[in-house]
CSV table of C-alpha atoms in Angstrom, one decimal:
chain,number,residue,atom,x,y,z
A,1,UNK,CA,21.0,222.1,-65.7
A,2,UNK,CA,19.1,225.3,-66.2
A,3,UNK,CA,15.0,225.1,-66.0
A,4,UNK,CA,13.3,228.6,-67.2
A,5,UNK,CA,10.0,230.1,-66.6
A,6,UNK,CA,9.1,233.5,-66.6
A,7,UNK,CA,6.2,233.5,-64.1
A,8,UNK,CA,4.0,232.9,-63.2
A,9,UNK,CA,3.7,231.8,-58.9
A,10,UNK,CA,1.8,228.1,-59.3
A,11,UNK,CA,3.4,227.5,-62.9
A,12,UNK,CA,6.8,227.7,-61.1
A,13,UNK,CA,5.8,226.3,-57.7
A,14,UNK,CA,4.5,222.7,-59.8
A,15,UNK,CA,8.3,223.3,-61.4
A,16,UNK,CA,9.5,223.2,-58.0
A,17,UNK,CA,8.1,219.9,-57.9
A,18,UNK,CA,10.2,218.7,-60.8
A,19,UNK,CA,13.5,220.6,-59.6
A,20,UNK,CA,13.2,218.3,-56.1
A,21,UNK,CA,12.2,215.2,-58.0
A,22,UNK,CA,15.7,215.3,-60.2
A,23,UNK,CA,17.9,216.7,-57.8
A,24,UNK,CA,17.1,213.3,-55.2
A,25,UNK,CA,17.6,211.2,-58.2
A,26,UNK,CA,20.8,213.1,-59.0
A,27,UNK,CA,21.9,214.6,-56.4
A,28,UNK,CA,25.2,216.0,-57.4
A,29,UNK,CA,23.7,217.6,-60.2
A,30,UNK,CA,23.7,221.6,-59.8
A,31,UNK,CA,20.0,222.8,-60.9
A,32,UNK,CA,19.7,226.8,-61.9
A,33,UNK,CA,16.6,228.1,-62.5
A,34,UNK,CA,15.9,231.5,-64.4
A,35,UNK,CA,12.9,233.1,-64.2
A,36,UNK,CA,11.8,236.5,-64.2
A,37,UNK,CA,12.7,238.7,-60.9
A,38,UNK,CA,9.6,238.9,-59.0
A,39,UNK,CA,9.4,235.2,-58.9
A,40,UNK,CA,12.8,234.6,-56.8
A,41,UNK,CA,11.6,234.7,-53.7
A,42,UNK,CA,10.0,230.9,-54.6
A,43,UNK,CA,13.5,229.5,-55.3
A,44,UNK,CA,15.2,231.1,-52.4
A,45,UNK,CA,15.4,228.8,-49.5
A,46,UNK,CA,15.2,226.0,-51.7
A,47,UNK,CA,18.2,223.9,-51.0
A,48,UNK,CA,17.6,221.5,-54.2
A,49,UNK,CA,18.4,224.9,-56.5
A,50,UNK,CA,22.2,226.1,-56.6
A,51,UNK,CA,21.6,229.1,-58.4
A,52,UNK,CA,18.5,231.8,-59.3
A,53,UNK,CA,19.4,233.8,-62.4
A,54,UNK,CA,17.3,236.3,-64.3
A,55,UNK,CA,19.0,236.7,-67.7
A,56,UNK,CA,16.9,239.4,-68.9
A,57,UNK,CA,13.6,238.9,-70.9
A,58,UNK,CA,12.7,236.9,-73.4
A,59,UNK,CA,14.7,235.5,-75.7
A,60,UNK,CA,17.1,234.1,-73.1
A,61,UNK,CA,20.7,235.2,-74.3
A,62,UNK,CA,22.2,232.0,-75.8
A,63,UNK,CA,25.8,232.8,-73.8
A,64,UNK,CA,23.3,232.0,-70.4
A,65,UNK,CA,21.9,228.7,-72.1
A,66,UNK,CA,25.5,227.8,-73.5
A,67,UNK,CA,26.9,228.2,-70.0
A,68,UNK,CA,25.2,225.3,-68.9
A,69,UNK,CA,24.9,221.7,-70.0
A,70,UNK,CA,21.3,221.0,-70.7
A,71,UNK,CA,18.1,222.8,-70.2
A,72,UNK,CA,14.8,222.5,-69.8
A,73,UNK,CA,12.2,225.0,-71.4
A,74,UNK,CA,9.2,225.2,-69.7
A,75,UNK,CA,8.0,228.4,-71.2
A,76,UNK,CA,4.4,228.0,-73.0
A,77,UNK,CA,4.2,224.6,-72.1
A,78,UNK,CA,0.6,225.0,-70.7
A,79,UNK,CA,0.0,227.7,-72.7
A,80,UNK,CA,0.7,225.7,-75.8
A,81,UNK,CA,-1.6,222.7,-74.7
A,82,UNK,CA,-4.4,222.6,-76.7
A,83,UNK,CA,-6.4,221.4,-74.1
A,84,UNK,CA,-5.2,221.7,-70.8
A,85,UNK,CA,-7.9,220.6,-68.9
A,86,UNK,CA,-7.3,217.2,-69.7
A,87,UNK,CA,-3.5,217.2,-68.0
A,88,UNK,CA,-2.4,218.8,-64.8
A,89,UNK,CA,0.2,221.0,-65.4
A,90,UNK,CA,2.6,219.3,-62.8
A,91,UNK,CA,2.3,216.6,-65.5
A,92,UNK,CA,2.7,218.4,-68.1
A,93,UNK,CA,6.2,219.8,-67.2
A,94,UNK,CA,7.5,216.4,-66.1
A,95,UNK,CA,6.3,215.0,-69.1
A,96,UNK,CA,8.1,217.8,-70.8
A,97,UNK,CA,11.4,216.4,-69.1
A,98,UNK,CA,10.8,213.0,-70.1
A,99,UNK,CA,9.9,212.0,-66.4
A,100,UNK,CA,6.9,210.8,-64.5
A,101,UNK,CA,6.2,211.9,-60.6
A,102,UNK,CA,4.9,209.5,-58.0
A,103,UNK,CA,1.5,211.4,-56.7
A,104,UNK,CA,3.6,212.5,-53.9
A,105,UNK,CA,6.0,214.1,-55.6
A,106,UNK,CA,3.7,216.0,-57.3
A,107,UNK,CA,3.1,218.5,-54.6
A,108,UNK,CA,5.4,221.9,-54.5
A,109,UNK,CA,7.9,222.3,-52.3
A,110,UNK,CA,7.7,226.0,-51.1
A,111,UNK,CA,9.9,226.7,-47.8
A,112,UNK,CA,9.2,230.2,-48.5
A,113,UNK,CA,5.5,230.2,-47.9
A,114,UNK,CA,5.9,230.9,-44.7
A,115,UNK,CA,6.5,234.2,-45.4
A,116,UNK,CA,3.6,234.3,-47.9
A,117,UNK,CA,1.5,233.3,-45.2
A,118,UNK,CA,2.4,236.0,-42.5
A,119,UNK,CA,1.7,238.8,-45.3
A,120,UNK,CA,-1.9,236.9,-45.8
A,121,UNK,CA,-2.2,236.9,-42.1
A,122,UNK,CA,-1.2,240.8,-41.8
A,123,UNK,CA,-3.6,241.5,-44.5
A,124,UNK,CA,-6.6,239.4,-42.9
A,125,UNK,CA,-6.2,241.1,-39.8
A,126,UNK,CA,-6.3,244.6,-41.3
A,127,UNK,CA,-9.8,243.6,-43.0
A,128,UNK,CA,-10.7,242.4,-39.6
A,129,UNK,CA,-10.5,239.1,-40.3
A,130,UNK,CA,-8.9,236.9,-37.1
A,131,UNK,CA,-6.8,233.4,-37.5
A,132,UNK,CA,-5.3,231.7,-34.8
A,133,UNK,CA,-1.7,231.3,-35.1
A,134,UNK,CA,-0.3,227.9,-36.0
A,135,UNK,CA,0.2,225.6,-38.9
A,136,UNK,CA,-2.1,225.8,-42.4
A,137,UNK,CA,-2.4,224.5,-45.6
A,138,UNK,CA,-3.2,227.9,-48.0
A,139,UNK,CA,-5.3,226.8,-51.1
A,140,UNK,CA,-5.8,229.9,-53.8
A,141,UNK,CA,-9.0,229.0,-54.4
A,142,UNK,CA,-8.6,230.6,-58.6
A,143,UNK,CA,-5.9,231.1,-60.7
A,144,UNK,CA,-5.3,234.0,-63.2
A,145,UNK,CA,-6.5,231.6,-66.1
A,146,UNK,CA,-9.9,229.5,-66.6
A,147,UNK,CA,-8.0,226.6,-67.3
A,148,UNK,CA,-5.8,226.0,-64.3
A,149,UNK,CA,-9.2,226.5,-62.3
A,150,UNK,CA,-10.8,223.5,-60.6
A,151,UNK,CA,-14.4,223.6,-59.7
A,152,UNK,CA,-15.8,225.0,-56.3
A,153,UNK,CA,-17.1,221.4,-55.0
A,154,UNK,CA,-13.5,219.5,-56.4
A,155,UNK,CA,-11.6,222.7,-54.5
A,156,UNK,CA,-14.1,222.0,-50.9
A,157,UNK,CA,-13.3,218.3,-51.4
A,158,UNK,CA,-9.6,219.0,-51.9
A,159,UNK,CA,-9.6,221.4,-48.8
A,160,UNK,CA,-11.5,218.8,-46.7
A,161,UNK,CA,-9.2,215.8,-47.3
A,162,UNK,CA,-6.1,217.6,-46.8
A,163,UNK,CA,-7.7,218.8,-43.3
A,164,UNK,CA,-8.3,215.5,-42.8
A,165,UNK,CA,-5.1,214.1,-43.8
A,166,UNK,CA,-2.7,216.2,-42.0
A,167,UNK,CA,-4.6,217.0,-39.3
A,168,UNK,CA,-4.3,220.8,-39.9
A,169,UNK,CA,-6.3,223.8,-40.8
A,170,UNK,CA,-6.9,224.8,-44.7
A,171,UNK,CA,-7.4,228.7,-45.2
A,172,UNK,CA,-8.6,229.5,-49.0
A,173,UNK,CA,-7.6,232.4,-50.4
A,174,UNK,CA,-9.1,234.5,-53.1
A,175,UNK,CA,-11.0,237.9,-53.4
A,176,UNK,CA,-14.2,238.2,-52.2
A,177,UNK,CA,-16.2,237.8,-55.2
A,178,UNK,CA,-15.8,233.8,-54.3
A,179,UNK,CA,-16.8,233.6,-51.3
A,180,UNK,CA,-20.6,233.3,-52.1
A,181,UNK,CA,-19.8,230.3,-54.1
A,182,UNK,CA,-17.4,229.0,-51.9
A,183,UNK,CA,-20.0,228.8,-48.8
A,184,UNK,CA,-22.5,227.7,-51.3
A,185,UNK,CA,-20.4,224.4,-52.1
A,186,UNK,CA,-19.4,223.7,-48.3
């Protein structure tokens, strides 16, 4: 099986949700994913993905997608939605593969943000900004479009609950022009 996506980071980490969703309810089957260069560093480390590819830009050559036995398209699926508020877009890719996630399943599965999360950390300290060392959940608090955006009160409530939850720190990340409304919804 071959799933593509170009790009962007969450659009392929609420794939990645998919990817571990078929591969535990097939496990011998051998997922590749292609997407566009920059984004490998999601897929690597991932031990439900046998394969990263980047077959060039768009169109996909059809000798890559022949090489393989099915695929799944996930390029403009949100994009084509005419209203993608109404649908998460976890959802909308699993619906897309004829599949339904338990609310579990519907959370990425990164093992490379680790990595994400020391850069964020090197960053923070170089704007003087101190966190303690240990464990976080890291929420970007906006996405590059509108309408993958929840609201500032819904994105505090999340942030609380998963505190809560998992007993464990939340750090949300964004540029500084949120933070007034960020503290303003706290």
């Amino acid at each position: 099986l071959v799933m593509w996506r170009t790009g962007g980071y969450g659009d392929l980490l609420f794939v990645s949700s998919l990817v571990h969703h078929i591969k535990r309810k097939h496990p011998t089957a051998k997922i590749n994913v292609a997407t566009s260069r920059r984004f490998h560093d999601i897929w690597q480390g991932n031990n439900d993905v046998d394969g990263i590819g980047s077959p060039g830009i768009l169109p996909i050559p059809l000798k890559f997608l022949e090489s393989h036995n099915f695929q799944l398209k996930f390029e403009g699926t949100i994009e084509a939605d005419d209203d993608p508020d109404q649908k998460p877009a976890v959802d909308q890719f699993a619906e897309l593969a004829g599949m339904e996630l338990e609310q579990i399943e519907k959370l990425p599965y990164y093992p490379g943000a680790f990595q994400y999360f020391s850069t964020a950390r090197h960053k923070l300290n170089n704007f003087g900004i101190k966190i303690k060392e240990g464990e976080y959940a890291c929420i970007q608090f906006k996405s590059s479009s509108i309408v993958r955006d929840w609201d500032y009160v819904r994105m505090i409530k999340l942030a609380t609950k998963i505190a809560e939850v998992y007993d464990i720190d939340v750090l949300l990340m964004g540029n500084d022009f949120y933070h007034e409304q960020v503290q303003g919804a706290v």
